[in-house]
Amino acid sequence: NAGVTQTPKFQVLKTGQSMTLQCAQDMNHEYMSWYRQDPGMGLRLIHYSVGAGITDQGEVPNGYNVSRSTTEDFPLRLLSAAPSQTSVYFCASSYGYRDPRNTIYFGEGSWLTVV
Amino acid sequence: ELKVEQNPLFLSMQEGKNYTIYCNYSTTSDRLYWYRQDPGKSLESLFVLLSNGAVKQEGRLMASLDTKARLSTLHITAAVHDLSATYFCAVDPNFGNEKLTFGTGTRLTIIP
């Protein structure tokens, strides 16, 4: 049971490049989400999914794209990287309302620098 | 728009002392989460509070929730150095969809 796995852990991009942050979970969770964390701040929700084929925008969706073709995977795409997207990105997953303990599992994070 | 405010933002305290971190939020919420984050690491779940008056304790940490006051507290008893970390509260305003809004965090430093 690997939990929530994010790749890559570190990445440096040039302005204008595109890339995909990968997130996979092996717990059959329906709910998956992406957050970003900037220095000295809490996490902010980028995009969200309640199941395969269903996605929704969070607080800071601009410049990011997601899709959810399988239950296990929820990739986050940066379409044209900008320095403002330099941040630490966390993927999270959960069973949602079906889990009486309401536990949300976070990945280890992906450190992205855009130069 | 839901706002979640924590205070203090920074807290330096001596070992053995007690202190409380406060988390205020601006709209009705069913759930409140507390997380711990060590530098360069992911978030570790501490508590999930699901109802008014909920109180949970784990070791030297105790969390409570007052939904009427829209306030949660994280109380630290007899602090030890290992508790040094950043603590976040997060609110889920819509039952079960787990779109969390986080506070800005409280950076706690325990001085021996």
CSV table of C-alpha atoms in Angstrom, one decimal:
chain,number,residue,atom,x,y,z
A,1,ASN,CA,0.0,0.0,0.0
A,2,ALA,CA,1.9,3.0,-1.2
A,3,GLY,CA,-0.7,5.6,-0.3
A,4,VAL,CA,-0.6,8.8,-2.3
A,5,THR,CA,2.4,9.0,-4.7
A,6,GLN,CA,3.5,12.2,-6.3
A,7,THR,CA,6.2,12.5,-9.1
A,8,PRO,CA,8.4,14.3,-9.7
A,9,LYS,CA,9.6,15.4,-6.2
A,10,PHE,CA,11.6,18.3,-7.6
A,11,GLN,CA,11.4,20.1,-11.0
A,12,VAL,CA,12.9,23.2,-12.5
A,13,LEU,CA,11.0,24.7,-15.5
A,14,LYS,CA,11.7,27.6,-17.8
A,15,THR,CA,9.0,30.2,-18.2
A,16,GLY,CA,6.6,29.1,-20.9
A,17,GLN,CA,7.3,25.4,-20.7
A,18,SER,CA,4.6,22.9,-19.9
A,19,MET,CA,4.7,19.9,-17.6
A,20,THR,CA,2.6,17.4,-15.8
A,21,LEU,CA,2.7,16.6,-12.1
A,22,GLN,CA,1.6,13.0,-11.5
A,23,CYS,CA,-0.5,11.8,-8.6
A,24,ALA,CA,-1.5,8.2,-8.0
A,25,GLN,CA,-3.3,6.5,-5.1
A,26,ASP,CA,-3.8,2.9,-4.5
A,27,MET,CA,-6.6,3.1,-1.9
A,28,ASN,CA,-9.5,3.2,-4.3
A,29,HIS,CA,-10.4,6.8,-3.1
A,30,GLU,CA,-13.1,8.6,-5.0
A,31,TYR,CA,-12.0,12.1,-3.9
A,32,MET,CA,-8.7,13.6,-5.1
A,33,SER,CA,-7.4,17.1,-5.1
A,34,TRP,CA,-4.4,19.3,-5.8
A,35,TYR,CA,-3.2,22.1,-3.5
A,36,ARG,CA,-0.4,24.5,-3.7
A,37,GLN,CA,1.6,25.9,-0.8
A,38,ASP,CA,3.5,29.1,-1.0
A,39,PRO,CA,6.1,30.2,1.6
A,40,GLY,CA,4.5,31.2,4.9
A,41,MET,CA,1.0,30.3,3.8
A,42,GLY,CA,-1.5,27.5,4.1
A,43,LEU,CA,-2.5,25.2,1.2
A,44,ARG,CA,-4.8,26.5,-1.5
A,45,LEU,CA,-7.0,24.3,-3.5
A,46,ILE,CA,-6.3,24.3,-7.3
A,47,HIS,CA,-8.6,21.5,-8.7
A,48,TYR,CA,-10.7,18.8,-7.3
A,49,SER,CA,-12.3,15.5,-8.4
A,50,VAL,CA,-15.1,13.4,-6.9
A,51,GLY,CA,-14.6,10.5,-9.2
A,52,ALA,CA,-13.4,9.4,-12.6
A,53,GLY,CA,-14.5,11.8,-15.3
A,54,ILE,CA,-15.6,14.5,-12.8
A,55,THR,CA,-13.4,17.5,-12.0
A,56,ASP,CA,-14.1,21.0,-10.5
A,57,GLN,CA,-12.1,24.2,-9.9
A,58,GLY,CA,-10.8,25.2,-6.6
A,59,GLU,CA,-9.7,28.6,-5.3
A,60,VAL,CA,-6.7,29.1,-7.7
A,61,PRO,CA,-7.3,27.1,-10.9
A,62,ASN,CA,-5.8,29.6,-13.5
A,63,GLY,CA,-2.9,28.2,-15.4
A,64,TYR,CA,-3.6,24.6,-14.5
A,65,ASN,CA,-5.5,21.8,-16.1
A,66,VAL,CA,-6.7,18.4,-14.8
A,67,SER,CA,-8.4,15.3,-15.9
A,68,ARG,CA,-9.5,12.1,-14.2
A,69,SER,CA,-9.7,9.2,-16.5
A,70,THR,CA,-9.1,6.6,-13.8
A,71,THR,CA,-9.9,6.3,-10.1
A,72,GLU,CA,-6.2,5.9,-9.3
A,73,ASP,CA,-4.6,8.9,-11.2
A,74,PHE,CA,-5.2,12.6,-11.1
A,75,PRO,CA,-2.5,14.5,-13.0
A,76,LEU,CA,-2.0,18.3,-12.8
A,77,ARG,CA,-0.9,20.0,-16.0
A,78,LEU,CA,0.9,23.4,-16.1
A,79,LEU,CA,0.0,24.7,-19.6
A,80,SER,CA,2.6,27.5,-19.8
A,81,ALA,CA,4.7,27.8,-16.7
A,82,ALA,CA,5.1,31.2,-15.1
A,83,PRO,CA,7.3,32.3,-12.1
A,84,SER,CA,4.2,32.8,-10.1
A,85,GLN,CA,3.6,29.1,-10.2
A,86,THR,CA,6.8,28.4,-8.2
A,87,SER,CA,5.4,26.6,-5.3
A,88,VAL,CA,5.1,23.2,-3.5
A,89,TYR,CA,2.3,21.1,-4.8
A,90,PHE,CA,0.4,18.6,-2.7
A,91,CYS,CA,-2.0,15.9,-4.0
A,92,ALA,CA,-4.6,14.6,-1.6
A,93,SER,CA,-7.1,11.8,-1.6
A,94,SER,CA,-9.9,10.4,0.5
A,95,TYR,CA,-13.1,8.2,0.6
A,96,GLY,CA,-15.1,11.4,1.3
A,97,TYR,CA,-18.4,11.1,3.1
A,98,ARG,CA,-18.1,7.3,3.1
A,99,ASP,CA,-15.3,7.3,5.6
A,100,PRO,CA,-16.5,7.8,9.1
A,101,ARG,CA,-13.0,8.9,10.2
A,102,ASN,CA,-12.9,11.5,7.5
A,103,THR,CA,-9.2,11.0,6.9
A,104,ILE,CA,-7.6,12.9,4.1
A,105,TYR,CA,-4.3,11.5,2.9
A,106,PHE,CA,-1.6,13.8,1.5
A,107,GLY,CA,1.3,13.0,-0.8
A,108,GLU,CA,4.9,14.0,-0.1
A,109,GLY,CA,4.8,17.1,-2.2
A,110,SER,CA,6.3,18.2,-5.5
A,111,TRP,CA,8.7,21.2,-5.4
A,112,LEU,CA,8.4,23.2,-8.6
A,113,THR,CA,10.6,26.2,-9.5
A,114,VAL,CA,9.9,28.2,-12.6
A,115,VAL,CA,12.8,30.4,-13.8
B,1,GLU,CA,-15.9,33.5,0.6
B,2,LEU,CA,-14.7,31.3,3.5
B,3,LYS,CA,-11.9,32.8,5.5
B,4,VAL,CA,-9.9,30.8,8.0
B,5,GLU,CA,-7.7,32.8,10.4
B,6,GLN,CA,-5.1,31.3,12.9
B,7,ASN,CA,-3.4,33.1,15.7
B,8,PRO,CA,-0.8,33.5,16.7
B,9,LEU,CA,1.2,33.1,13.4
B,10,PHE,CA,4.4,32.5,15.3
B,11,LEU,CA,4.8,31.1,18.8
B,12,SER,CA,7.9,30.5,20.7
B,13,MET,CA,7.5,28.8,24.1
B,14,GLN,CA,9.5,27.1,26.7
B,15,GLU,CA,9.4,23.4,27.3
B,16,GLY,CA,6.9,22.5,30.0
B,17,LYS,CA,4.6,25.4,29.4
B,18,ASN,CA,1.0,25.3,28.1
B,19,TYR,CA,-0.4,27.3,25.2
B,20,THR,CA,-3.4,27.5,22.9
B,21,ILE,CA,-3.6,28.0,19.1
B,22,TYR,CA,-6.8,29.5,17.8
B,23,CYS,CA,-8.6,28.9,14.5
B,24,ASN,CA,-11.5,31.2,13.5
B,25,TYR,CA,-13.5,30.7,10.4
B,26,SER,CA,-16.1,32.9,8.7
B,27,THR,CA,-18.9,30.6,7.6
B,28,THR,CA,-20.8,27.5,8.9
B,29,SER,CA,-18.8,24.4,8.7
B,30,ASP,CA,-19.3,20.7,9.5
B,31,ARG,CA,-15.8,19.7,9.7
B,32,LEU,CA,-12.5,21.1,11.0
B,33,TYR,CA,-9.1,19.5,10.6
B,34,TRP,CA,-5.8,20.0,12.3
B,35,TYR,CA,-2.5,19.1,10.6
B,36,ARG,CA,1.1,19.2,11.6
B,37,GLN,CA,3.8,20.0,9.0
B,38,ASP,CA,7.6,19.7,9.6
B,39,PRO,CA,9.9,21.7,7.4
B,40,GLY,CA,10.1,20.3,3.9
B,41,LYS,CA,7.6,17.6,4.7
B,42,SER,CA,4.0,16.7,3.9
B,43,LEU,CA,1.0,17.2,6.2
B,44,GLU,CA,0.4,14.9,9.1
B,45,SER,CA,-3.2,14.5,10.2
B,46,LEU,CA,-3.7,15.3,13.9
B,47,PHE,CA,-7.5,15.6,14.5
B,48,VAL,CA,-10.8,15.7,12.6
B,49,LEU,CA,-13.6,17.5,14.5
B,50,LEU,CA,-17.1,16.7,13.3
B,51,SER,CA,-19.6,18.3,15.5
B,52,ASN,CA,-20.2,21.2,17.9
B,53,GLY,CA,-18.5,20.5,21.3
B,54,ALA,CA,-16.2,17.9,19.8
B,55,VAL,CA,-13.0,17.4,21.8
B,56,LYS,CA,-10.2,15.1,20.9
B,57,GLN,CA,-6.9,14.4,22.6
B,58,GLU,CA,-3.7,12.7,21.6
B,59,GLY,CA,-0.7,12.9,23.9
B,60,ARG,CA,0.0,16.5,24.8
B,61,LEU,CA,-2.3,17.9,22.1
B,62,MET,CA,-6.1,18.5,22.6
B,63,ALA,CA,-8.4,20.0,20.0
B,64,SER,CA,-11.9,21.3,20.4
B,65,LEU,CA,-14.6,22.8,18.2
B,66,ASP,CA,-17.3,25.4,18.9
B,67,THR,CA,-19.4,25.6,15.7
B,68,LYS,CA,-21.6,28.4,17.1
B,69,ALA,CA,-18.6,30.6,17.7
B,70,ARG,CA,-16.9,29.3,14.6
B,71,LEU,CA,-13.8,28.6,16.6
B,72,SER,CA,-11.5,25.7,17.1
B,73,THR,CA,-8.6,25.5,19.5
B,74,LEU,CA,-5.5,23.4,19.7
B,75,HIS,CA,-4.1,23.2,23.2
B,76,ILE,CA,-0.6,22.1,24.0
B,77,THR,CA,0.1,20.8,27.4
B,78,ALA,CA,3.6,20.7,28.9
B,79,ALA,CA,5.3,21.4,25.6
B,80,VAL,CA,8.3,19.3,24.5
B,81,HIS,CA,10.8,20.1,21.8
B,82,ASP,CA,9.4,17.4,19.5
B,83,LEU,CA,6.2,19.4,19.1
B,84,SER,CA,8.1,22.1,17.2
B,85,ALA,CA,6.4,22.4,13.8
B,86,THR,CA,3.9,24.4,11.9
B,87,TYR,CA,0.3,23.6,12.7
B,88,PHE,CA,-2.6,24.2,10.3
B,89,CYS,CA,-6.3,24.2,10.7
B,90,ALA,CA,-8.5,23.5,7.7
B,91,VAL,CA,-12.2,23.8,7.3
B,92,ASP,CA,-14.6,21.8,5.0
B,93,PRO,CA,-17.7,24.0,4.6
B,94,ASN,CA,-19.7,21.5,2.6
B,95,PHE,CA,-20.4,18.2,4.1
B,96,GLY,CA,-18.3,15.5,2.6
B,97,ASN,CA,-16.8,17.0,-0.4
B,98,GLU,CA,-13.5,17.8,1.4
B,99,LYS,CA,-12.6,21.0,-0.4
B,100,LEU,CA,-10.5,22.3,2.3
B,101,THR,CA,-9.8,26.0,3.1
B,102,PHE,CA,-6.6,26.2,5.2
B,103,GLY,CA,-5.5,28.7,7.7
B,104,THR,CA,-2.1,30.4,7.3
B,105,GLY,CA,-0.5,28.2,9.9
B,106,THR,CA,1.1,28.7,13.3
B,107,ARG,CA,4.8,28.1,13.5
B,108,LEU,CA,5.6,26.7,16.9
B,109,THR,CA,9.1,26.6,18.3
B,110,ILE,CA,9.7,24.9,21.6
B,111,ILE,CA,12.7,26.2,23.4
B,112,PRO,CA,14.5,23.7,25.7
